[in-house]
CSV table of C-alpha atoms and ligand atoms in Angstrom, one decimal:
chain,number,residue,atom,x,y,z
S,1,UNK,CA,23.5,-24.4,17.0
S,2,UNK,CA,22.9,-23.6,13.3
S,3,UNK,CA,21.7,-26.0,10.8
S,4,UNK,CA,22.1,-25.4,7.1
S,5,UNK,CA,19.0,-26.2,5.3
S,6,UNK,CA,20.1,-27.6,1.9
S,7,UNK,CA,16.8,-26.7,0.2
S,8,UNK,CA,17.3,-23.0,0.7
S,9,UNK,CA,20.0,-20.4,1.1
S,10,UNK,CA,18.8,-19.6,4.5
S,11,UNK,CA,20.5,-21.0,7.4
S,12,UNK,CA,17.9,-22.3,9.8
S,13,UNK,CA,18.8,-21.2,13.3
S,14,UNK,CA,18.0,-23.6,16.1
S,15,UNK,CA,17.6,-21.1,18.9
S,16,UNK,CA,15.6,-20.9,22.0
S,17,UNK,CA,13.0,-18.1,22.0
S,18,UNK,CA,12.6,-15.6,24.8
S,19,UNK,CA,9.1,-16.1,26.3
S,20,UNK,CA,7.7,-12.9,27.7
S,21,UNK,CA,4.9,-13.8,30.1
S,22,UNK,CA,1.6,-12.0,30.2
S,23,UNK,CA,2.5,-9.7,33.1
S,24,UNK,CA,5.6,-8.5,31.4
S,25,UNK,CA,4.2,-7.1,28.2
S,26,UNK,CA,1.5,-4.7,27.2
S,27,UNK,CA,-0.6,-6.8,24.8
S,28,UNK,CA,-4.1,-7.0,26.3
S,29,UNK,CA,-6.9,-8.9,24.6
S,30,UNK,CA,-9.0,-5.7,24.5
S,31,UNK,CA,-6.5,-4.4,21.9
S,32,UNK,CA,-7.2,-7.4,19.7
S,33,UNK,CA,-10.3,-7.4,17.5
S,34,UNK,CA,-13.2,-9.8,18.4
S,35,UNK,CA,-12.8,-11.5,15.1
S,36,UNK,CA,-9.1,-12.2,15.6
S,37,UNK,CA,-9.8,-13.5,19.1
S,38,UNK,CA,-12.5,-15.8,17.8
S,39,UNK,CA,-10.1,-17.3,15.3
S,40,UNK,CA,-7.4,-17.7,17.8
S,41,UNK,CA,-9.7,-19.4,20.4
S,42,UNK,CA,-11.4,-21.6,17.9
S,43,UNK,CA,-8.0,-22.9,16.7
S,44,UNK,CA,-6.9,-23.4,20.3
S,45,UNK,CA,-10.0,-25.2,21.3
S,46,UNK,CA,-9.5,-27.6,18.4
S,47,UNK,CA,-6.1,-28.4,19.9
S,48,UNK,CA,-4.1,-26.4,17.3
S,49,UNK,CA,-1.4,-24.0,18.1
S,50,UNK,CA,-2.5,-20.4,17.4
S,51,UNK,CA,-0.6,-17.2,17.5
S,52,UNK,CA,-1.2,-13.6,16.5
S,53,UNK,CA,1.8,-12.4,14.5
S,54,UNK,CA,3.1,-9.6,12.3
S,55,UNK,CA,1.7,-6.1,12.3
S,56,UNK,CA,-1.0,-6.8,14.9
S,57,UNK,CA,1.5,-7.7,17.6
S,58,UNK,CA,4.0,-5.0,16.6
S,59,UNK,CA,1.5,-2.2,16.5
S,60,UNK,CA,-0.1,-3.0,19.8
S,61,UNK,CA,3.3,-3.1,21.4
S,62,UNK,CA,3.9,0.3,19.9
S,63,UNK,CA,0.7,1.6,21.4
S,64,UNK,CA,-0.9,1.9,17.9
S,65,UNK,CA,-4.1,0.5,16.5
S,66,UNK,CA,-3.3,-2.4,14.2
S,67,UNK,CA,-4.6,-2.1,10.6
S,68,UNK,CA,-5.4,-5.8,10.5
S,69,UNK,CA,-4.6,-9.1,12.3
S,70,UNK,CA,-2.7,-12.0,11.0
S,71,UNK,CA,-2.9,-15.4,12.7
S,72,UNK,CA,-0.5,-18.3,12.3
S,73,UNK,CA,-1.2,-21.9,13.2
S,74,UNK,CA,-0.1,-25.5,12.8
S,75,UNK,CA,-3.5,-26.3,11.3
S,76,UNK,CA,-3.2,-26.9,7.6
S,77,UNK,CA,-5.4,-24.9,5.2
S,78,UNK,CA,-8.0,-27.7,4.8
S,79,UNK,CA,-8.2,-28.1,8.6
S,80,UNK,CA,-8.7,-24.4,9.0
S,81,UNK,CA,-11.5,-24.5,6.5
S,82,UNK,CA,-13.2,-27.2,8.4
S,83,UNK,CA,-13.2,-25.0,11.5
S,84,UNK,CA,-14.7,-21.9,9.9
S,85,UNK,CA,-17.7,-21.7,7.8
S,86,UNK,CA,-16.8,-18.1,6.8
S,87,UNK,CA,-13.5,-19.2,5.3
S,88,UNK,CA,-12.0,-19.0,1.9
S,89,UNK,CA,-8.7,-20.6,0.9
S,90,UNK,CA,-6.6,-18.3,-1.3
S,91,UNK,CA,-3.1,-18.3,-2.9
S,92,UNK,CA,-1.7,-20.7,-5.4
S,93,UNK,CA,1.8,-21.0,-4.1
S,94,UNK,CA,1.1,-20.5,-0.4
S,95,UNK,CA,-2.4,-21.5,0.4
S,96,UNK,CA,-3.8,-19.5,3.3
S,97,UNK,CA,-7.2,-18.9,4.7
S,98,UNK,CA,-9.2,-15.8,4.8
S,99,UNK,CA,-11.8,-15.9,7.6
S,100,UNK,CA,-14.4,-13.2,7.2
S,101,UNK,CA,-16.4,-11.5,9.9
S,102,UNK,CA,-18.4,-8.8,8.3
S,103,UNK,CA,-16.0,-6.3,6.7
S,104,UNK,CA,-13.0,-7.8,8.7
S,105,UNK,CA,-10.8,-10.5,7.2
S,106,UNK,CA,-8.5,-12.4,9.4
S,107,UNK,CA,-5.6,-13.9,7.4
S,108,UNK,CA,-4.7,-17.3,8.8
S,109,UNK,CA,-1.6,-19.0,7.6
S,110,UNK,CA,0.0,-22.3,8.4
S,111,UNK,CA,3.6,-22.3,9.7
S,112,UNK,CA,5.9,-22.4,6.8
S,113,UNK,CA,9.4,-23.5,6.3
S,114,UNK,CA,11.6,-20.7,4.9
S,115,UNK,CA,12.5,-20.5,1.2
S,116,UNK,CA,14.8,-18.3,-0.7
S,117,UNK,CA,11.9,-17.1,-2.9
S,118,UNK,CA,9.8,-14.0,-2.7
S,119,UNK,CA,6.4,-14.1,-1.1
S,120,UNK,CA,5.0,-13.7,-4.6
S,121,UNK,CA,5.7,-15.3,-7.8
S,122,UNK,CA,5.3,-18.7,-9.4
S,123,UNK,CA,7.5,-20.8,-7.3
S,124,UNK,CA,11.1,-21.7,-7.7
S,125,UNK,CA,12.6,-23.3,-10.7
S,126,UNK,CA,15.4,-25.6,-9.7
S,127,UNK,CA,16.9,-28.1,-12.2
S,128,UNK,CA,14.1,-27.1,-14.5
S,129,UNK,CA,11.4,-28.2,-12.0
S,130,UNK,CA,8.9,-26.0,-10.3
S,131,UNK,CA,9.1,-26.6,-6.6
S,132,UNK,CA,5.8,-26.3,-4.8
S,133,UNK,CA,6.2,-24.0,-1.8
S,134,UNK,CA,3.5,-25.4,0.4
S,135,UNK,CA,6.1,-26.7,2.8
S,136,UNK,CA,4.7,-26.6,6.3
S,137,UNK,CA,6.8,-26.3,9.4
S,138,UNK,CA,6.6,-25.2,13.0
S,139,UNK,CA,6.9,-21.9,14.7
S,140,UNK,CA,10.7,-22.2,14.7
S,141,UNK,CA,10.7,-22.6,10.9
S,142,UNK,CA,8.2,-19.9,10.3
S,143,UNK,CA,10.0,-17.2,12.2
S,144,UNK,CA,13.0,-17.2,9.9
S,145,UNK,CA,11.0,-16.5,6.7
S,146,UNK,CA,9.6,-13.3,8.1
S,147,UNK,CA,11.2,-10.0,7.1
S,148,UNK,CA,11.9,-7.8,10.1
S,149,UNK,CA,12.5,-8.7,13.7
S,150,UNK,CA,9.7,-6.5,14.8
S,151,UNK,CA,7.4,-8.4,12.4
S,152,UNK,CA,8.3,-11.8,13.8
S,153,UNK,CA,6.8,-11.6,17.3
S,154,UNK,CA,4.2,-14.3,18.1
S,155,UNK,CA,1.5,-13.7,20.7
S,156,UNK,CA,0.4,-17.1,22.0
S,157,UNK,CA,-3.3,-17.4,22.7
S,158,UNK,CA,-2.6,-20.4,25.0
S,159,UNK,CA,-0.9,-18.5,27.8
S,160,UNK,CA,-0.9,-14.9,26.4
S,161,UNK,CA,2.8,-14.8,26.3
S,162,UNK,CA,5.0,-13.3,23.5
S,163,UNK,CA,7.4,-15.6,21.8
S,164,UNK,CA,10.5,-13.8,20.5
S,165,UNK,CA,13.1,-15.7,18.6
S,166,UNK,CA,14.8,-12.7,17.1
S,167,UNK,CA,15.1,-9.9,19.7
S,168,UNK,CA,12.1,-8.1,18.1
S,169,UNK,CA,10.9,-6.7,21.4
S,170,UNK,CA,14.2,-5.1,22.1
S,171,UNK,CA,14.4,-3.7,18.6
S,172,UNK,CA,10.9,-2.2,19.0
S,173,UNK,CA,11.9,-0.6,22.2
S,174,UNK,CA,15.0,0.8,20.5
S,175,UNK,CA,13.0,1.9,17.5
S,176,UNK,CA,15.1,-0.2,15.1
S,177,UNK,CA,14.1,-1.9,11.9
S,178,UNK,CA,16.4,-4.9,11.5
S,179,UNK,CA,16.1,-7.6,8.9
S,180,UNK,CA,16.2,-11.2,10.1
S,181,UNK,CA,19.3,-12.9,8.6
S,182,UNK,CA,21.7,-11.4,6.1
S,183,UNK,CA,20.1,-8.2,4.8
S,184,UNK,CA,21.6,-8.4,1.3
S,185,UNK,CA,20.3,-12.0,0.9
S,186,UNK,CA,16.9,-11.1,2.2
S,187,UNK,CA,16.6,-8.3,-0.3
S,188,UNK,CA,17.7,-10.5,-3.1
S,189,UNK,CA,15.1,-13.1,-2.1
S,190,UNK,CA,12.4,-10.5,-2.2
S,191,UNK,CA,13.3,-7.0,-3.3
S,192,UNK,CA,9.9,-5.7,-2.1
S,193,UNK,CA,11.3,-5.9,1.4
S,194,UNK,CA,13.2,-2.7,0.6
S,195,UNK,CA,9.9,-0.9,0.0
S,196,UNK,CA,8.5,-2.5,3.2
S,197,UNK,CA,11.5,-1.2,5.1
S,198,UNK,CA,10.7,2.3,4.0
S,199,UNK,CA,7.0,1.9,4.7
S,200,UNK,CA,7.5,0.7,8.2
S,201,UNK,CA,10.2,3.3,8.9
S,202,UNK,CA,7.9,6.1,7.8
S,203,UNK,CA,4.7,4.8,9.3
S,204,UNK,CA,6.1,3.6,12.7
S,205,UNK,CA,8.9,6.1,13.1
S,206,UNK,CA,11.5,3.3,13.2
S,207,UNK,CA,15.1,3.8,12.0
S,208,UNK,CA,16.2,1.4,9.3
S,209,UNK,CA,19.3,-0.3,10.9
S,210,UNK,CA,22.5,0.6,9.1
S,211,UNK,CA,23.0,-3.0,8.2
S,212,UNK,CA,19.6,-3.1,6.6
S,213,UNK,CA,20.1,0.3,5.0
S,214,UNK,CA,23.5,-0.4,3.4
S,215,UNK,CA,22.6,-2.9,0.7
S,216,UNK,CA,19.5,-1.0,-0.5
S,217,UNK,CA,21.5,1.0,-3.1
S,218,UNK,CA,23.1,-2.2,-4.4
S,219,UNK,CA,19.9,-4.1,-4.7
S,220,UNK,CA,17.3,-1.4,-5.5
S,221,UNK,CA,17.4,-2.3,-9.2
S,222,UNK,CA,16.0,-5.7,-8.5
S,223,UNK,CA,12.7,-4.0,-8.0
S,224,UNK,CA,12.5,-3.8,-11.8
S,225,UNK,CA,11.8,-7.5,-11.8
S,226,UNK,CA,8.8,-7.4,-9.5
S,227,UNK,CA,5.6,-8.0,-11.4
S,228,UNK,CA,3.8,-4.6,-12.0
S,229,UNK,CA,0.7,-5.8,-10.3
S,230,UNK,CA,2.5,-6.5,-7.1
S,231,UNK,CA,4.2,-3.1,-7.2
S,232,UNK,CA,0.7,-1.6,-7.5
S,233,UNK,CA,-0.4,-3.3,-4.4
S,234,UNK,CA,2.7,-2.2,-2.6
S,235,UNK,CA,2.2,1.4,-3.9
S,236,UNK,CA,-1.3,1.5,-2.3
S,237,UNK,CA,0.2,0.4,1.0
S,238,UNK,CA,2.9,3.0,0.7
S,239,UNK,CA,0.7,6.0,-0.1
S,240,UNK,CA,-2.7,5.1,1.3
S,241,UNK,CA,-1.6,4.4,4.8
S,242,UNK,CA,-1.7,7.9,6.2
S,243,UNK,CA,2.0,8.7,6.0
S,244,UNK,CA,2.3,9.3,2.3
S,245,UNK,CA,4.5,12.4,2.5
S,246,UNK,CA,7.0,10.9,4.9
S,247,UNK,CA,7.1,7.7,2.8
S,248,UNK,CA,7.6,9.6,-0.4
S,249,UNK,CA,10.6,11.5,1.0
S,250,UNK,CA,12.2,8.3,2.3
S,251,UNK,CA,11.6,6.6,-1.1
S,252,UNK,CA,13.3,9.5,-2.8
S,253,UNK,CA,16.1,9.4,-0.2
S,254,UNK,CA,16.8,5.7,-0.9
S,255,UNK,CA,16.3,6.2,-4.7
S,256,UNK,CA,13.5,3.7,-4.7
S,257,UNK,CA,10.7,6.0,-6.0
S,258,UNK,CA,12.1,5.6,-9.5
S,259,UNK,CA,10.9,2.0,-9.6
S,260,UNK,CA,7.3,3.0,-8.8
S,261,UNK,CA,7.0,6.1,-10.9
S,262,UNK,CA,10.0,6.4,-13.2
S,263,UNK,CA,8.7,9.3,-15.3
S,264,UNK,CA,7.9,11.3,-12.2
S,265,UNK,CA,11.2,10.5,-10.6
S,266,UNK,CA,13.1,11.6,-13.7
S,267,UNK,CA,11.3,14.9,-13.8
S,268,UNK,CA,11.8,15.5,-10.1
S,269,UNK,CA,15.5,15.0,-10.5
S,270,UNK,CA,15.6,17.9,-12.9
S,271,UNK,CA,13.2,20.1,-11.0
S,272,UNK,CA,14.0,19.3,-7.3
S,273,UNK,CA,13.1,22.7,-5.8
S,274,UNK,CA,10.5,23.6,-8.3
S,275,UNK,CA,6.8,23.3,-8.9
S,276,UNK,CA,6.6,19.6,-9.7
S,277,UNK,CA,8.1,18.8,-6.3
S,278,UNK,CA,5.8,21.3,-4.4
S,279,UNK,CA,2.8,19.9,-6.3
S,280,UNK,CA,3.5,16.3,-5.3
S,281,UNK,CA,4.2,17.2,-1.7
S,282,UNK,CA,1.0,19.1,-1.5
S,283,UNK,CA,-1.0,16.2,-3.0
S,284,UNK,CA,0.6,13.8,-0.5
S,285,UNK,CA,0.0,16.2,2.4
S,286,UNK,CA,-3.7,16.5,1.4
S,287,UNK,CA,-4.0,12.7,1.2
S,288,UNK,CA,-2.6,12.2,4.6
S,289,UNK,CA,-4.9,15.0,6.0
S,290,UNK,CA,-8.0,13.5,4.5
S,291,UNK,CA,-7.2,10.1,5.9
S,292,UNK,CA,-6.4,11.5,9.3
S,293,UNK,CA,-9.9,13.1,9.2
S,294,UNK,CA,-11.5,9.8,8.4
S,295,UNK,CA,-12.2,10.7,4.8
S,296,UNK,CA,-11.6,8.3,1.9
S,297,UNK,CA,-9.2,8.8,-0.9
S,298,UNK,CA,-9.0,7.3,-4.3
S,299,UNK,CA,-5.6,6.1,-5.7
S,300,UNK,CA,-6.7,7.7,-9.0
S,301,UNK,CA,-6.3,11.2,-7.6
S,302,UNK,CA,-2.8,10.5,-6.4
S,303,UNK,CA,-1.9,8.7,-9.7
S,304,UNK,CA,-3.2,11.8,-11.6
S,305,UNK,CA,-1.0,14.0,-9.3
S,306,UNK,CA,2.2,11.9,-9.7
S,307,UNK,CA,1.9,11.8,-13.5
S,308,UNK,CA,0.6,15.3,-14.0
S,309,UNK,CA,3.9,17.0,-14.7
S,310,UNK,CA,5.2,14.2,-16.9
S,311,UNK,CA,1.9,14.4,-18.8
S,312,UNK,CA,2.1,18.1,-19.2
S,313,UNK,CA,5.6,18.0,-20.5
S,314,UNK,CA,4.6,15.7,-23.3
S,315,UNK,CA,1.4,17.7,-23.9
S,316,UNK,CA,3.3,20.9,-24.3
S,317,UNK,CA,5.3,19.3,-27.1
S,318,UNK,CA,2.1,18.3,-28.9
S,319,UNK,CA,0.7,21.8,-28.4
S,320,UNK,CA,3.9,23.2,-29.9
S,321,UNK,CA,3.3,20.9,-32.9
S,322,UNK,CA,-0.1,22.4,-33.5
S,323,UNK,CA,-2.5,20.1,-31.6
S,324,UNK,CA,-5.3,21.6,-29.6
S,325,UNK,CA,-4.8,21.6,-25.8
S,326,UNK,CA,-7.5,18.9,-25.3
S,327,UNK,CA,-6.0,16.7,-28.0
S,328,UNK,CA,-2.6,17.2,-26.6
S,329,UNK,CA,-3.6,16.3,-23.1
S,330,UNK,CA,-5.5,13.2,-24.2
S,331,UNK,CA,-2.6,12.0,-26.4
S,332,UNK,CA,0.0,12.7,-23.7
S,333,UNK,CA,-2.2,11.0,-21.1
S,334,UNK,CA,-2.2,7.8,-23.3
S,335,UNK,CA,1.6,7.9,-23.7
S,336,UNK,CA,2.4,8.6,-20.0
S,337,UNK,CA,0.0,5.9,-18.8
S,338,UNK,CA,1.2,3.3,-21.2
S,339,UNK,CA,4.8,4.0,-20.1
S,340,UNK,CA,3.8,3.9,-16.5
S,341,UNK,CA,2.1,0.6,-16.5
S,342,UNK,CA,5.2,-1.1,-17.8
S,343,UNK,CA,6.7,-0.9,-14.3
S,344,UNK,CA,3.7,-0.5,-12.1
S,345,UNK,CA,0.4,-1.6,-13.3
S,346,UNK,CA,-2.7,0.4,-12.5
S,347,UNK,CA,-6.2,-0.9,-12.9
S,348,UNK,CA,-8.1,0.6,-15.7
S,349,UNK,CA,-10.8,2.2,-13.5
S,350,UNK,CA,-8.0,4.4,-11.9
S,351,UNK,CA,-6.3,5.3,-15.2
S,352,UNK,CA,-9.6,6.3,-16.6
S,353,UNK,CA,-10.3,8.6,-13.7
S,354,UNK,CA,-6.8,10.1,-13.9
S,355,UNK,CA,-7.4,10.9,-17.6
S,356,UNK,CA,-10.8,12.4,-16.8
S,357,UNK,CA,-9.2,14.6,-14.2
S,358,UNK,CA,-6.6,15.8,-16.7
S,359,UNK,CA,-9.0,16.4,-19.5
S,360,UNK,CA,-11.3,18.3,-17.1
S,361,UNK,CA,-8.4,20.6,-16.3
S,362,UNK,CA,-8.6,21.8,-19.9
S,363,UNK,CA,-12.4,22.2,-19.7
S,364,UNK,CA,-12.2,24.1,-16.5
S,365,UNK,CA,-10.1,26.8,-18.2
S,366,UNK,CA,-13.1,27.7,-20.4
S,367,UNK,CA,-14.8,29.9,-17.9
S,368,UNK,CA,-16.5,32.2,-20.4
S,369,UNK,CA,-18.4,29.3,-21.8
S,370,UNK,CA,-19.3,27.6,-18.6
S,371,UNK,CA,-20.9,24.5,-19.4
S,372,UNK,CA,-23.5,22.9,-17.3
S,373,UNK,CA,-22.1,19.6,-18.5
S,374,UNK,CA,-18.8,20.2,-16.9
S,375,UNK,CA,-20.5,20.6,-13.5
S,376,UNK,CA,-22.4,17.4,-14.3
S,377,UNK,CA,-19.4,15.4,-15.2
S,378,UNK,CA,-19.1,12.5,-12.6
S,379,UNK,CA,-15.5,13.4,-12.1
S,380,UNK,CA,-16.1,17.2,-11.8
S,381,UNK,CA,-15.5,17.2,-8.1
S,382,UNK,CA,-12.2,15.3,-8.3
S,383,UNK,CA,-11.1,17.7,-11.1
S,384,UNK,CA,-12.1,20.7,-9.0
S,385,UNK,CA,-10.1,19.4,-6.1
S,386,UNK,CA,-7.2,18.8,-8.5
S,387,UNK,CA,-7.5,22.5,-9.6
S,388,UNK,CA,-7.3,23.6,-6.0
S,389,UNK,CA,-4.3,21.4,-5.5
S,390,UNK,CA,-2.6,23.1,-8.4
S,391,UNK,CA,-3.3,26.5,-6.9
S,392,UNK,CA,-2.2,25.4,-3.4
S,393,UNK,CA,1.1,24.2,-4.9
S,394,UNK,CA,1.7,27.7,-6.3
S,395,UNK,CA,0.4,27.5,-9.8
S,396,UNK,CA,-1.1,30.8,-10.9
S,397,UNK,CA,-4.5,30.0,-12.1
S,398,UNK,CA,-6.0,33.5,-12.2
S,399,UNK,CA,-9.7,33.6,-11.3
S,400,UNK,CA,-10.3,29.9,-12.1
S,401,UNK,CA,-10.5,28.6,-8.5
S,402,UNK,CA,-12.8,31.4,-7.4
S,403,UNK,CA,-15.0,31.0,-10.4
S,404,UNK,CA,-15.5,27.2,-10.1
S,405,UNK,CA,-16.0,27.4,-6.4
S,406,UNK,CA,-18.8,29.9,-6.9
S,407,UNK,CA,-20.3,27.9,-9.8
S,408,UNK,CA,-20.6,24.7,-8.0
S,409,UNK,CA,-22.1,26.5,-4.9
S,410,UNK,CA,-24.6,28.1,-7.2
S,411,UNK,CA,-25.6,24.8,-8.9
S,412,UNK,CA,-27.2,21.9,-7.2
S,413,UNK,CA,-24.8,19.1,-7.8
S,414,UNK,CA,-27.0,16.7,-9.6
S,415,UNK,CA,-25.8,13.2,-9.6
S,416,UNK,CA,-22.3,14.1,-8.3
S,417,UNK,CA,-20.4,11.1,-7.1
S,418,UNK,CA,-19.4,11.1,-3.6
S,419,UNK,CA,-16.4,13.3,-3.0
S,420,UNK,CA,-13.3,11.3,-2.3
S,421,UNK,CA,-10.3,12.8,-3.9
S,422,UNK,CA,-9.3,16.2,-2.7
S,423,UNK,CA,-9.1,18.3,0.3
S,424,UNK,CA,-12.5,19.7,0.7
S,425,UNK,CA,-15.4,18.7,2.8
S,426,UNK,CA,-18.4,17.6,0.9
S,427,UNK,CA,-21.1,20.2,0.4
S,428,UNK,CA,-24.6,18.9,0.7
S,429,UNK,CA,-26.6,21.7,-0.9
S,430,UNK,CA,-29.2,19.6,-2.5
S,431,UNK,CA,-30.2,16.0,-2.7
S,432,UNK,CA,-29.3,14.4,-6.0
S,433,UNK,CA,-32.4,14.5,-8.3
S,434,UNK,CA,-33.2,13.3,-11.8
S,435,UNK,CA,-31.5,10.4,-13.4
S,436,UNK,CA,-28.6,9.1,-11.4
S,437,UNK,CA,-25.4,9.0,-13.2
S,438,UNK,CA,-24.3,5.5,-14.2
S,439,UNK,CA,-21.9,4.0,-11.7
S,440,UNK,CA,-18.5,5.2,-12.7
S,441,UNK,CA,-15.3,3.2,-12.8
S,442,UNK,CA,-13.6,4.8,-9.9
T,501,LIG,P1,0.7,-4.1,8.0
T,501,LIG,O1,-0.3,-5.1,7.9
T,501,LIG,O2,0.6,-3.1,9.1
T,501,LIG,O3,1.0,-3.4,6.7
T,501,LIG,P2,2.4,-6.4,8.5
T,501,LIG,O4,3.7,-6.5,9.1
T,501,LIG,O5,1.3,-7.1,9.2
T,501,LIG,O6,2.1,-4.8,8.3
T,501,LIG,P3,1.6,-7.9,6.2
T,501,LIG,O7,1.9,-7.6,4.8
T,501,LIG,O8,0.2,-7.9,6.7
T,501,LIG,O9,2.5,-6.9,7.0
T,501,LIG,O10,2.3,-9.3,6.5
T,501,LIG,C1,2.1,-10.0,7.8
T,501,LIG,C2,3.5,-10.6,8.2
T,501,LIG,O11,3.9,-11.5,7.2
T,501,LIG,C3,4.6,-9.6,8.3
T,501,LIG,O12,4.6,-9.0,9.6
T,501,LIG,C4,5.8,-10.5,8.1
T,501,LIG,O13,6.1,-11.2,9.3
T,501,LIG,C5,5.3,-11.4,7.0
T,501,LIG,N1,5.6,-10.9,5.7
T,501,LIG,C6,4.8,-10.2,4.9
T,501,LIG,N2,5.4,-9.9,3.7
T,501,LIG,C7,6.7,-10.4,3.8
T,501,LIG,C8,7.8,-10.5,2.9
T,501,LIG,N3,7.8,-9.9,1.7
T,501,LIG,N4,8.9,-11.1,3.3
T,501,LIG,C9,8.9,-11.7,4.6
T,501,LIG,N5,7.9,-11.7,5.4
T,501,LIG,C10,6.8,-11.1,5.1
T,502,LIG,MG1,-0.8,-7.2,8.6
């Protein structure tokens, strides 16, 4: 039976779920973090319903280690807070609880009824009124607001069964990414779901179902309306998740990359087979490699890489008009970054670092006047890695790479900040001595 819910465009489906008992699925409690288990059990012991949901369930079923765990319950935020000392309520529109255990945060949300609004934003304006979205429901309401069938599986802590309303288990087995409900409508409600589709397809090796694939080209442009800050958060998930290269290729394939980095996309279109493309591919490859080796990466490095060629194009014009190379790079950097943040905002600490990396590329060219100060620059290491990246991507840099490799080996790296950007293992030739550099903004 289907019931049309007047308050939303979504048709609420009254369907019976498939319950998969403990002995017929592969989710074992050993695959769930202690923190998530504590949350689930405490809710259950207080007589609330409690389920693991989303990526945690999906990834364990796929035999992967989940990035984090999301819990959903019928306890309301205040009731959740009463149960956990280490709990903070967040979100204005949808209040949910963050329960912290050391570095791990378990996100606990209350079952919600579906709405035809995005998961971000300021609520829905209807007849001039702002409708509050804290409308709680039960599991059979909550399931329909979720994006993909594989993200809508609930693991019930009460009997360790999986509750599947949407055929998510079968879709996982078949490697399919299907939207719940009408794909077109779901993208219109929240265009970020198009980016999520690409992310999950790249990361999990799932195929975007043709029905979910088809409307992407029609609705892609709606991404222009997403607040730049939200796009930044999404960008981090897209490129800092270990599958940056694959994700980038898929984003380009679906013409979605242009909404994240319009200037880069434009340039790539005119130089598809050339250096700019090779350069970005190499940057993404290095990022994935570093993450797979357990190293950290900074978004600033990737941002510097994405915007490098657009910046250089503008800088070249300035140089042709008589500016010095350093002036040209700085001015072009300002222009490119201010255009960039109109669509995808970037916190200042990252744009500062990107600018430093670019300016240092100019300073690294002056090898005859090697300055101790260049080696001492807190972003020298990132800039050096950037130089290597340029060389790896096929740019002919003469003796620069060799020169700076030798220089930094010869000099104790006083006060260098921890290496996090490029593709080299840190060298620990000497302990930092002297005055420590001020903490930088990266
Ligand atoms: P991961 O955490 O591995 O990136 P995830 O699926 O857990 O993937 P989250 O962003 O943590 O993604 O969201 C948790 C769950 O919340 C999702 O699995 C999905 O059910 C729901 N969800 C998140 N964002 C949306 C959205 N934009 N539209 C609909 N449902 C969403
Ligand atoms: Mg998650």
